[in-house]
Amino acid sequence: MRSKTGQVSIMIVCLIVGIMIAVQFRTTETYYNELTRESRLEDLTLKLNSITEERDSLAREVVALREKISSMENSGQSKELQEELRKTNMAAGLLPVQGPGIIVTLDDSTRNLQPGENPNHLLVHDLDILTIVNEMRSSGAEAISVNGERLTATSEIRCAGTTILVNYNKVAPPFVIKAIGDPEMLESGLSIKGGYIESLKLIYGMEVQMQKSDRIEIPAYKGSLRTKHLSPVEAKNNKKKVE
Amino acid sequence: MWLLGLFCFIIGLIIGFQVPILLPAVYVKYTAIGVLAALDSVFGGIRAYMEDAFDNVIFISGFITNTLLAAGLAYLGDRLGLELYLAAVVVFGARLFQNLGIIRRYLLKKY
């Protein structure tokens, strides 16, 4: 029965099957793309973890090598030079140091949010840490670290999105700020009436704890020294300028 | 005859790739079984056409019910926690090859 209607129906059905297969193709294709995107995410996470580990181990190596260098330099040089080098390294943050001082622990407020209040007010910000560090310095702190990051002459404390960066490393609450110096002086400088820490506690309800200690250890700066644009001023030029 | 079918099939493919419709990812498996059943019906129809045993009503109804039944079977299997769609895959796959073989023989005889 080779009828015209038979041909037409076969053609129509073929058309429908073609459409179905094409739609199916496209759907599975996008579906698989999504699957591969997910596996890519896992890939990147793994990579990030391994790179972070590598960075940490390299940072440890830098500190160890620096110690080695300073011990090598120490041998075979005059006592005064050794002492000078040691002092400079300590002040520059290249040597781990210890001494009496104060530990300030800073954490986000646990107070309930008032209606209409900005939730940002209850979080510790980069400016809070910066101000506390500044007050520590003005009270005679000789070495400061924030969550184990030694503050050097080039260290920054800044906000990057939702995290705070110190020495280009992320730090997270609770923030432990250690300072070596005269403990009494540091404490009275920080807890002065109407001072910054008091206002943090009273107005925003931040968790601030101060603890004096006879022995605080502050690690060395783990990053690299970047002196791209620096060069010492020649002695001659210096004289001329003074004249 | 089969050239006409192929021509329509290609036109259908082109339309399908242009149409901006995407199936929900949950139903992809069921529609895949449906597509397999539809393919089987088409080859069965072409074979019947070559054997001069073509019946329009049987062809159209077979196409629709086979497709829906296969998709429904896969769905039921998923609800029961049974890989029932494998049955459809095996049956339709075997029939597909059978029909293709018969069509091939007819074509060889013809040319």
mmCIF file of C-alpha atoms in Angstrom:
data_model
loop_
_atom_site.group_PDB
_atom_site.id
_atom_site.type_symbol
_atom_site.label_atom_id
_atom_site.label_comp_id
_atom_site.label_asym_id
_atom_site.label_seq_id
_atom_site.Cartn_x
_atom_site.Cartn_y
_atom_site.Cartn_z
ATOM 1 C CA MET A 1 0.000 0.000 0.000
ATOM 2 C CA ARG A 2 2.371 2.685 -1.220
ATOM 3 C CA SER A 3 0.047 5.595 -0.679
ATOM 4 C CA LYS A 4 0.734 9.293 -0.814
ATOM 5 C CA THR A 5 -0.466 9.704 2.801
ATOM 6 C CA GLY A 6 2.047 7.105 3.932
ATOM 7 C CA GLN A 7 4.883 9.065 2.402
ATOM 8 C CA VAL A 8 3.660 12.296 3.941
ATOM 9 C CA SER A 9 3.311 10.776 7.401
ATOM 10 C CA ILE A 10 6.784 9.239 7.225
ATOM 11 C CA MET A 11 8.184 12.620 6.208
ATOM 12 C CA ILE A 12 6.424 14.395 9.051
ATOM 13 C CA VAL A 13 7.574 11.821 11.578
ATOM 14 C CA CYS A 14 11.134 12.084 10.271
ATOM 15 C CA LEU A 15 10.929 15.846 10.715
ATOM 16 C CA ILE A 16 9.708 15.479 14.300
ATOM 17 C CA VAL A 17 12.420 12.930 15.093
ATOM 18 C CA GLY A 18 15.032 15.322 13.704
ATOM 19 C CA ILE A 19 13.805 18.147 15.913
ATOM 20 C CA MET A 20 13.705 15.853 18.947
ATOM 21 C CA ILE A 21 17.255 14.630 18.390
ATOM 22 C CA ALA A 22 18.602 18.142 17.838
ATOM 23 C CA VAL A 23 16.966 19.459 21.015
ATOM 24 C CA GLN A 24 18.254 16.444 22.921
ATOM 25 C CA PHE A 25 21.767 17.049 21.592
ATOM 26 C CA ARG A 26 21.760 20.640 22.680
ATOM 27 C CA THR A 27 20.339 19.854 26.096
ATOM 28 C CA THR A 28 22.890 17.139 26.889
ATOM 29 C CA GLU A 29 25.654 19.390 25.602
ATOM 30 C CA THR A 30 24.786 22.220 27.998
ATOM 31 C CA TYR A 31 24.262 19.667 30.750
ATOM 32 C CA TYR A 32 27.741 18.239 30.262
ATOM 33 C CA ASN A 33 29.208 21.733 30.130
ATOM 34 C CA GLU A 34 27.766 22.397 33.547
ATOM 35 C CA LEU A 35 29.216 19.134 34.829
ATOM 36 C CA THR A 36 32.686 20.001 33.532
ATOM 37 C CA ARG A 37 32.393 23.473 35.055
ATOM 38 C CA GLU A 38 31.790 21.888 38.439
ATOM 39 C CA SER A 39 34.782 19.610 38.092
ATOM 40 C CA ARG A 40 36.830 22.651 37.058
ATOM 41 C CA LEU A 41 35.817 24.317 40.292
ATOM 42 C CA GLU A 42 37.119 21.353 42.241
ATOM 43 C CA ASP A 43 40.300 21.460 40.209
ATOM 44 C CA LEU A 44 40.888 25.096 41.017
ATOM 45 C CA THR A 45 40.206 24.533 44.707
ATOM 46 C CA LEU A 46 42.797 21.772 44.808
ATOM 47 C CA LYS A 47 45.274 23.972 42.980
ATOM 48 C CA LEU A 48 44.657 26.842 45.372
ATOM 49 C CA ASN A 49 45.261 24.574 48.353
ATOM 50 C CA SER A 50 48.520 23.221 46.996
ATOM 51 C CA ILE A 51 49.747 26.686 46.041
ATOM 52 C CA THR A 52 48.875 28.053 49.478
ATOM 53 C CA GLU A 53 50.833 25.227 51.071
ATOM 54 C CA GLU A 54 53.747 25.904 48.778
ATOM 55 C CA ARG A 55 53.686 29.594 49.633
ATOM 56 C CA ASP A 56 53.705 28.872 53.353
ATOM 57 C CA SER A 57 56.624 26.500 53.080
ATOM 58 C CA LEU A 58 58.521 29.008 50.956
ATOM 59 C CA ALA A 59 57.866 31.711 53.549
ATOM 60 C CA ARG A 60 59.301 29.428 56.228
ATOM 61 C CA GLU A 61 62.318 28.829 54.018
ATOM 62 C CA VAL A 62 62.882 32.573 53.629
ATOM 63 C CA VAL A 63 62.995 33.024 57.394
ATOM 64 C CA ALA A 64 65.338 30.069 57.840
ATOM 65 C CA LEU A 65 67.667 31.297 55.095
ATOM 66 C CA ARG A 66 67.697 34.790 56.544
ATOM 67 C CA GLU A 67 68.744 33.403 59.902
ATOM 68 C CA LYS A 68 71.473 31.440 58.170
ATOM 69 C CA ILE A 69 72.703 34.557 56.378
ATOM 70 C CA SER A 70 72.849 36.571 59.554
ATOM 71 C CA SER A 71 74.754 33.812 61.350
ATOM 72 C CA MET A 72 77.181 33.550 58.416
ATOM 73 C CA GLU A 73 77.719 37.279 58.395
ATOM 74 C CA ASN A 74 78.245 37.278 62.110
ATOM 75 C CA SER A 75 81.215 34.967 61.863
ATOM 76 C CA GLY A 76 84.330 36.807 60.783
ATOM 77 C CA GLN A 77 83.267 40.356 61.432
ATOM 78 C CA SER A 78 84.021 42.741 64.229
ATOM 79 C CA LYS A 79 81.823 42.712 67.308
ATOM 80 C CA GLU A 80 80.517 46.221 66.756
ATOM 81 C CA LEU A 81 79.473 45.451 63.190
ATOM 82 C CA GLN A 82 77.708 42.266 64.296
ATOM 83 C CA GLU A 83 75.841 44.121 66.982
ATOM 84 C CA GLU A 84 74.885 46.869 64.546
ATOM 85 C CA LEU A 85 73.607 44.352 61.994
ATOM 86 C CA ARG A 86 71.613 42.499 64.618
ATOM 87 C CA LYS A 87 69.960 45.673 65.833
ATOM 88 C CA THR A 88 69.125 46.798 62.331
ATOM 89 C CA ASN A 89 67.629 43.431 61.438
ATOM 90 C CA MET A 90 65.585 43.426 64.614
ATOM 91 C CA ALA A 91 64.251 46.895 63.965
ATOM 92 C CA ALA A 92 63.535 46.063 60.326
ATOM 93 C CA GLY A 93 61.541 42.994 61.389
ATOM 94 C CA LEU A 94 63.866 40.431 59.820
ATOM 95 C CA LEU A 95 64.599 38.635 63.099
ATOM 96 C CA PRO A 96 62.091 36.983 65.417
ATOM 97 C CA VAL A 97 62.094 38.952 68.663
ATOM 98 C CA GLN A 98 60.824 38.512 72.211
ATOM 99 C CA GLY A 99 60.303 40.700 75.209
ATOM 100 C CA PRO A 100 57.693 42.059 77.620
ATOM 101 C CA GLY A 101 54.614 43.654 76.141
ATOM 102 C CA ILE A 102 50.893 43.446 75.628
ATOM 103 C CA ILE A 103 48.506 41.244 73.666
ATOM 104 C CA VAL A 104 45.296 42.819 72.399
ATOM 105 C CA THR A 105 42.588 40.462 71.117
ATOM 106 C CA LEU A 106 39.946 42.044 68.935
ATOM 107 C CA ASP A 107 36.801 40.305 67.736
ATOM 108 C CA ASP A 108 33.507 41.194 66.067
ATOM 109 C CA SER A 109 30.722 42.382 68.308
ATOM 110 C CA THR A 110 28.364 39.744 69.724
ATOM 111 C CA ARG A 111 25.702 42.342 70.428
ATOM 112 C CA ASN A 112 22.350 41.940 68.679
ATOM 113 C CA LEU A 113 21.767 44.248 65.768
ATOM 114 C CA GLN A 114 19.397 47.118 66.585
ATOM 115 C CA PRO A 115 16.613 47.722 64.084
ATOM 116 C CA GLY A 116 17.871 49.940 61.296
ATOM 117 C CA GLU A 117 21.488 49.627 62.397
ATOM 118 C CA ASN A 118 24.228 49.090 59.850
ATOM 119 C CA PRO A 119 25.666 45.566 60.380
ATOM 120 C CA ASN A 120 29.058 46.952 59.367
ATOM 121 C CA HIS A 121 29.211 48.732 62.707
ATOM 122 C CA LEU A 122 29.556 45.435 64.554
ATOM 123 C CA LEU A 123 32.510 44.158 62.513
ATOM 124 C CA VAL A 124 36.200 44.801 63.025
ATOM 125 C CA HIS A 125 37.562 46.897 60.176
ATOM 126 C CA ASP A 126 41.020 47.582 58.865
ATOM 127 C CA LEU A 127 40.823 51.087 60.315
ATOM 128 C CA ASP A 128 40.225 49.718 63.828
ATOM 129 C CA ILE A 129 43.381 47.621 63.650
ATOM 130 C CA LEU A 130 45.299 50.474 62.078
ATOM 131 C CA THR A 131 44.295 52.885 64.836
ATOM 132 C CA ILE A 132 45.171 50.425 67.597
ATOM 133 C CA VAL A 133 48.560 49.775 65.994
ATOM 134 C CA ASN A 134 49.112 53.488 65.764
ATOM 135 C CA GLU A 135 48.312 53.973 69.443
ATOM 136 C CA MET A 136 50.670 51.124 70.322
ATOM 137 C CA ARG A 137 53.447 52.825 68.374
ATOM 138 C CA SER A 138 52.814 56.135 70.064
ATOM 139 C CA SER A 139 53.014 54.331 73.406
ATOM 140 C CA GLY A 140 56.474 53.077 72.621
ATOM 141 C CA ALA A 141 55.910 49.660 71.016
ATOM 142 C CA GLU A 142 59.099 48.370 69.426
ATOM 143 C CA ALA A 143 57.735 45.433 67.470
ATOM 144 C CA ILE A 144 54.140 44.674 66.487
ATOM 145 C CA SER A 145 52.470 41.717 64.842
ATOM 146 C CA VAL A 146 48.875 41.172 63.716
ATOM 147 C CA ASN A 147 47.843 37.495 63.674
ATOM 148 C CA GLY A 148 51.474 36.477 63.314
ATOM 149 C CA GLU A 149 52.242 38.994 60.550
ATOM 150 C CA ARG A 150 55.144 41.174 61.630
ATOM 151 C CA LEU A 151 54.596 44.813 60.829
ATOM 152 C CA THR A 152 57.581 46.351 59.045
ATOM 153 C CA ALA A 153 58.247 49.767 57.593
ATOM 154 C CA THR A 154 56.459 48.771 54.372
ATOM 155 C CA SER A 155 53.604 46.737 55.894
ATOM 156 C CA GLU A 156 50.058 47.681 55.014
ATOM 157 C CA ILE A 157 46.792 47.040 56.831
ATOM 158 C CA ARG A 158 43.980 47.353 54.391
ATOM 159 C CA CYS A 159 40.540 46.186 53.511
ATOM 160 C CA ALA A 160 40.180 43.955 50.432
ATOM 161 C CA GLY A 161 36.555 43.049 49.868
ATOM 162 C CA THR A 162 35.419 41.096 52.897
ATOM 163 C CA THR A 163 38.876 40.346 54.254
ATOM 164 C CA ILE A 164 41.712 42.334 55.781
ATOM 165 C CA LEU A 165 45.177 42.108 54.303
ATOM 166 C CA VAL A 166 48.349 42.511 56.313
ATOM 167 C CA ASN A 167 51.638 42.090 54.441
ATOM 168 C CA TYR A 168 49.482 40.916 51.493
ATOM 169 C CA ASN A 169 48.225 38.006 53.614
ATOM 170 C CA LYS A 170 44.630 37.523 54.630
ATOM 171 C CA VAL A 171 43.940 37.804 58.342
ATOM 172 C CA ALA A 172 40.636 36.891 59.928
ATOM 173 C CA PRO A 173 38.979 37.568 63.281
ATOM 174 C CA PRO A 174 39.795 37.167 66.108
ATOM 175 C CA PHE A 175 42.678 39.569 65.553
ATOM 176 C CA VAL A 176 45.572 39.100 67.960
ATOM 177 C CA ILE A 177 47.766 42.166 68.011
ATOM 178 C CA LYS A 178 51.006 41.665 69.896
ATOM 179 C CA ALA A 179 53.303 44.518 70.817
ATOM 180 C CA ILE A 180 56.645 44.470 72.583
ATOM 181 C CA GLY A 181 57.429 47.476 74.749
ATOM 182 C CA ASP A 182 56.859 48.724 78.274
ATOM 183 C CA PRO A 183 53.663 46.787 79.282
ATOM 184 C CA GLU A 184 52.452 49.487 81.712
ATOM 185 C CA MET A 185 52.944 52.241 79.225
ATOM 186 C CA LEU A 186 51.270 50.273 76.425
ATOM 187 C CA GLU A 187 48.291 49.416 78.574
ATOM 188 C CA SER A 188 47.721 52.930 79.843
ATOM 189 C CA GLY A 189 48.196 54.328 76.358
ATOM 190 C CA LEU A 190 45.599 51.971 74.908
ATOM 191 C CA SER A 191 43.007 52.154 77.678
ATOM 192 C CA ILE A 192 43.046 55.928 78.014
ATOM 193 C CA LYS A 193 39.620 57.429 78.821
ATOM 194 C CA GLY A 194 37.774 58.366 75.663
ATOM 195 C CA GLY A 195 40.358 56.490 73.669
ATOM 196 C CA TYR A 196 39.751 54.321 70.679
ATOM 197 C CA ILE A 197 39.492 50.959 72.443
ATOM 198 C CA GLU A 198 37.026 52.343 74.972
ATOM 199 C CA SER A 199 34.781 53.664 72.237
ATOM 200 C CA LEU A 200 35.014 50.336 70.386
ATOM 201 C CA LYS A 201 33.897 48.551 73.547
ATOM 202 C CA LEU A 202 31.192 50.954 74.655
ATOM 203 C CA ILE A 203 29.639 52.116 71.409
ATOM 204 C CA TYR A 204 29.968 49.087 69.187
ATOM 205 C CA GLY A 205 30.278 46.334 71.787
ATOM 206 C CA MET A 206 33.409 44.857 70.222
ATOM 207 C CA GLU A 207 35.177 42.096 72.074
ATOM 208 C CA VAL A 208 38.478 43.679 73.137
ATOM 209 C CA GLN A 209 40.793 41.990 75.604
ATOM 210 C CA MET A 210 44.124 43.303 76.808
ATOM 211 C CA GLN A 211 46.679 41.087 78.454
ATOM 212 C CA LYS A 212 50.050 42.143 79.730
ATOM 213 C CA SER A 213 52.801 39.588 79.452
ATOM 214 C CA ASP A 214 56.423 39.329 80.504
ATOM 215 C CA ARG A 215 57.420 37.368 77.481
ATOM 216 C CA ILE A 216 55.916 37.819 74.054
ATOM 217 C CA GLU A 217 57.383 36.316 70.942
ATOM 218 C CA ILE A 218 56.923 38.068 67.641
ATOM 219 C CA PRO A 219 57.918 36.242 64.442
ATOM 220 C CA ALA A 220 60.070 37.677 61.689
ATOM 221 C CA TYR A 221 58.688 39.240 58.526
ATOM 222 C CA LYS A 222 58.056 36.356 56.108
ATOM 223 C CA GLY A 223 57.721 38.274 52.860
ATOM 224 C CA SER A 224 60.351 39.494 50.467
ATOM 225 C CA LEU A 225 62.025 42.887 50.709
ATOM 226 C CA ARG A 226 60.967 44.979 47.746
ATOM 227 C CA THR A 227 63.364 47.817 47.090
ATOM 228 C CA LYS A 228 62.896 48.546 43.404
ATOM 229 C CA HIS A 229 63.106 52.335 43.446
ATOM 230 C CA LEU A 230 65.350 52.833 46.429
ATOM 231 C CA SER A 231 69.019 53.683 46.369
ATOM 232 C CA PRO A 232 71.101 55.297 49.109
ATOM 233 C CA VAL A 233 71.952 58.972 48.725
ATOM 234 C CA GLU A 234 75.661 59.436 48.026
ATOM 235 C CA ALA A 235 77.624 61.003 50.871
ATOM 236 C CA LYS A 236 78.939 63.779 48.591
ATOM 237 C CA ASN A 237 75.508 64.805 47.402
ATOM 238 C CA ASN A 238 74.328 64.809 50.932
ATOM 239 C CA LYS A 239 77.028 67.268 51.954
ATOM 240 C CA LYS A 240 76.266 69.576 49.087
ATOM 241 C CA LYS A 241 72.608 69.635 49.949
ATOM 242 C CA VAL A 242 73.376 70.427 53.544
ATOM 243 C CA GLU A 243 75.613 73.258 52.484
ATOM 244 C CA MET B 1 11.531 7.049 -0.373
ATOM 245 C CA TRP B 2 14.268 6.772 2.237
ATOM 246 C CA LEU B 3 16.024 9.747 0.612
ATOM 247 C CA LEU B 4 12.927 11.835 1.254
ATOM 248 C CA GLY B 5 12.916 10.674 4.855
ATOM 249 C CA LEU B 6 16.601 11.558 5.261
ATOM 250 C CA PHE B 7 15.956 14.973 3.738
ATOM 251 C CA CYS B 8 13.126 15.671 6.202
ATOM 252 C CA PHE B 9 15.267 14.382 9.050
ATOM 253 C CA ILE B 10 18.059 16.835 8.185
ATOM 254 C CA ILE B 11 15.560 19.701 7.949
ATOM 255 C CA GLY B 12 14.275 18.667 11.388
ATOM 256 C CA LEU B 13 17.832 18.711 12.761
ATOM 257 C CA ILE B 14 18.378 22.221 11.407
ATOM 258 C CA ILE B 15 15.097 23.440 12.913
ATOM 259 C CA GLY B 16 15.926 21.786 16.239
ATOM 260 C CA PHE B 17 19.322 23.454 16.439
ATOM 261 C CA GLN B 18 17.775 26.844 15.711
ATOM 262 C CA VAL B 19 14.826 26.608 18.097
ATOM 263 C CA PRO B 20 15.751 28.179 21.448
ATOM 264 C CA ILE B 21 14.085 25.454 23.519
ATOM 265 C CA LEU B 22 16.063 23.534 26.126
ATOM 266 C CA LEU B 23 14.714 20.580 28.058
ATOM 267 C CA PRO B 24 14.963 20.663 31.850
ATOM 268 C CA ALA B 25 18.009 18.671 32.938
ATOM 269 C CA VAL B 26 15.861 16.379 35.105
ATOM 270 C CA TYR B 27 13.952 15.017 32.107
ATOM 271 C CA VAL B 28 16.929 14.509 29.805
ATOM 272 C CA LYS B 29 17.090 10.792 30.491
ATOM 273 C CA TYR B 30 13.406 10.197 29.772
ATOM 274 C CA THR B 31 13.390 12.193 26.559
ATOM 275 C CA ALA B 32 16.494 10.331 25.426
ATOM 276 C CA ILE B 33 14.587 7.055 25.702
ATOM 277 C CA GLY B 34 11.686 8.720 23.878
ATOM 278 C CA VAL B 35 13.995 9.709 21.044
ATOM 279 C CA LEU B 36 15.256 6.140 20.807
ATOM 280 C CA ALA B 37 11.698 4.812 20.581
ATOM 281 C CA ALA B 38 10.820 7.394 17.949
ATOM 282 C CA LEU B 39 13.847 6.396 15.886
ATOM 283 C CA ASP B 40 12.771 2.771 16.123
ATOM 284 C CA SER B 41 9.288 3.654 14.915
ATOM 285 C CA VAL B 42 10.680 5.588 11.951
ATOM 286 C CA PHE B 43 12.908 2.729 10.824
ATOM 287 C CA GLY B 44 10.064 0.297 11.402
ATOM 288 C CA GLY B 45 7.837 2.485 9.204
ATOM 289 C CA ILE B 46 10.388 2.692 6.435
ATOM 290 C CA ARG B 47 10.859 -1.056 6.556
ATOM 291 C CA ALA B 48 7.118 -1.640 6.382
ATOM 292 C CA TYR B 49 6.915 0.787 3.501
ATOM 293 C CA MET B 50 9.529 -1.226 1.616
ATOM 294 C CA GLU B 51 7.743 -4.463 2.405
ATOM 295 C CA ASP B 52 4.518 -2.941 1.061
ATOM 296 C CA ALA B 53 2.906 -3.605 4.435
ATOM 297 C CA PHE B 54 2.683 0.013 5.472
ATOM 298 C CA ASP B 55 -0.372 1.087 7.442
ATOM 299 C CA ASN B 56 -0.632 4.770 8.150
ATOM 300 C CA VAL B 57 -2.689 4.457 11.356
ATOM 301 C CA ILE B 58 -0.433 1.786 12.817
ATOM 302 C CA PHE B 59 2.635 3.826 11.978
ATOM 303 C CA ILE B 60 1.442 7.111 13.528
ATOM 304 C CA SER B 61 -0.101 5.499 16.611
ATOM 305 C CA GLY B 62 2.972 3.306 17.067
ATOM 306 C CA PHE B 63 5.226 6.335 16.860
ATOM 307 C CA ILE B 64 3.301 8.283 19.504
ATOM 308 C CA THR B 65 2.594 5.445 21.934
ATOM 309 C CA ASN B 66 6.082 3.943 21.661
ATOM 310 C CA THR B 67 7.676 7.299 22.429
ATOM 311 C CA LEU B 68 5.425 8.096 25.358
ATOM 312 C CA LEU B 69 5.538 4.542 26.682
ATOM 313 C CA ALA B 70 9.317 4.403 26.613
ATOM 314 C CA ALA B 71 9.653 7.758 28.393
ATOM 315 C CA GLY B 72 6.982 6.731 30.905
ATOM 316 C CA LEU B 73 8.715 3.404 31.507
ATOM 317 C CA ALA B 74 11.983 5.170 32.255
ATOM 318 C CA TYR B 75 10.174 7.541 34.614
ATOM 319 C CA LEU B 76 8.429 4.669 36.393
ATOM 320 C CA GLY B 77 11.727 2.827 36.733
ATOM 321 C CA ASP B 78 13.299 5.844 38.368
ATOM 322 C CA ARG B 79 10.393 6.134 40.809
ATOM 323 C CA LEU B 80 10.692 2.442 41.663
ATOM 324 C CA GLY B 81 14.451 2.670 42.029
ATOM 325 C CA LEU B 82 14.814 0.161 39.199
ATOM 326 C CA GLU B 83 16.837 0.754 36.038
ATOM 327 C CA LEU B 84 13.804 0.009 33.920
ATOM 328 C CA TYR B 85 14.953 2.266 31.083
ATOM 329 C CA LEU B 86 17.600 -0.351 30.300
ATOM 330 C CA ALA B 87 14.780 -2.621 29.114
ATOM 331 C CA ALA B 88 13.635 0.029 26.670
ATOM 332 C CA VAL B 89 17.214 0.642 25.521
ATOM 333 C CA VAL B 90 17.831 -3.064 24.893
ATOM 334 C CA VAL B 91 14.511 -3.725 23.135
ATOM 335 C CA PHE B 92 14.543 -0.634 20.946
ATOM 336 C CA GLY B 93 18.248 -0.969 20.244
ATOM 337 C CA ALA B 94 17.818 -4.571 19.082
ATOM 338 C CA ARG B 95 14.802 -3.695 16.955
ATOM 339 C CA LEU B 96 16.633 -0.737 15.475
ATOM 340 C CA PHE B 97 19.446 -2.966 14.285
ATOM 341 C CA GLN B 98 16.999 -5.551 12.971
ATOM 342 C CA ASN B 99 15.043 -2.966 10.993
ATOM 343 C CA LEU B 100 18.223 -1.373 9.675
ATOM 344 C CA GLY B 101 19.439 -4.794 8.542
ATOM 345 C CA ILE B 102 16.218 -5.483 6.666
ATOM 346 C CA ILE B 103 16.249 -2.015 5.061
ATOM 347 C CA ARG B 104 19.856 -2.581 4.002
ATOM 348 C CA ARG B 105 18.945 -5.889 2.376
ATOM 349 C CA TYR B 106 16.063 -4.308 0.489
ATOM 350 C CA LEU B 107 18.258 -1.512 -0.751
ATOM 351 C CA LEU B 108 20.940 -3.992 -1.848
ATOM 352 C CA LYS B 109 18.320 -6.010 -3.714
ATOM 353 C CA LYS B 110 16.920 -2.928 -5.346
ATOM 354 C CA TYR B 111 20.190 -1.425 -6.623
#
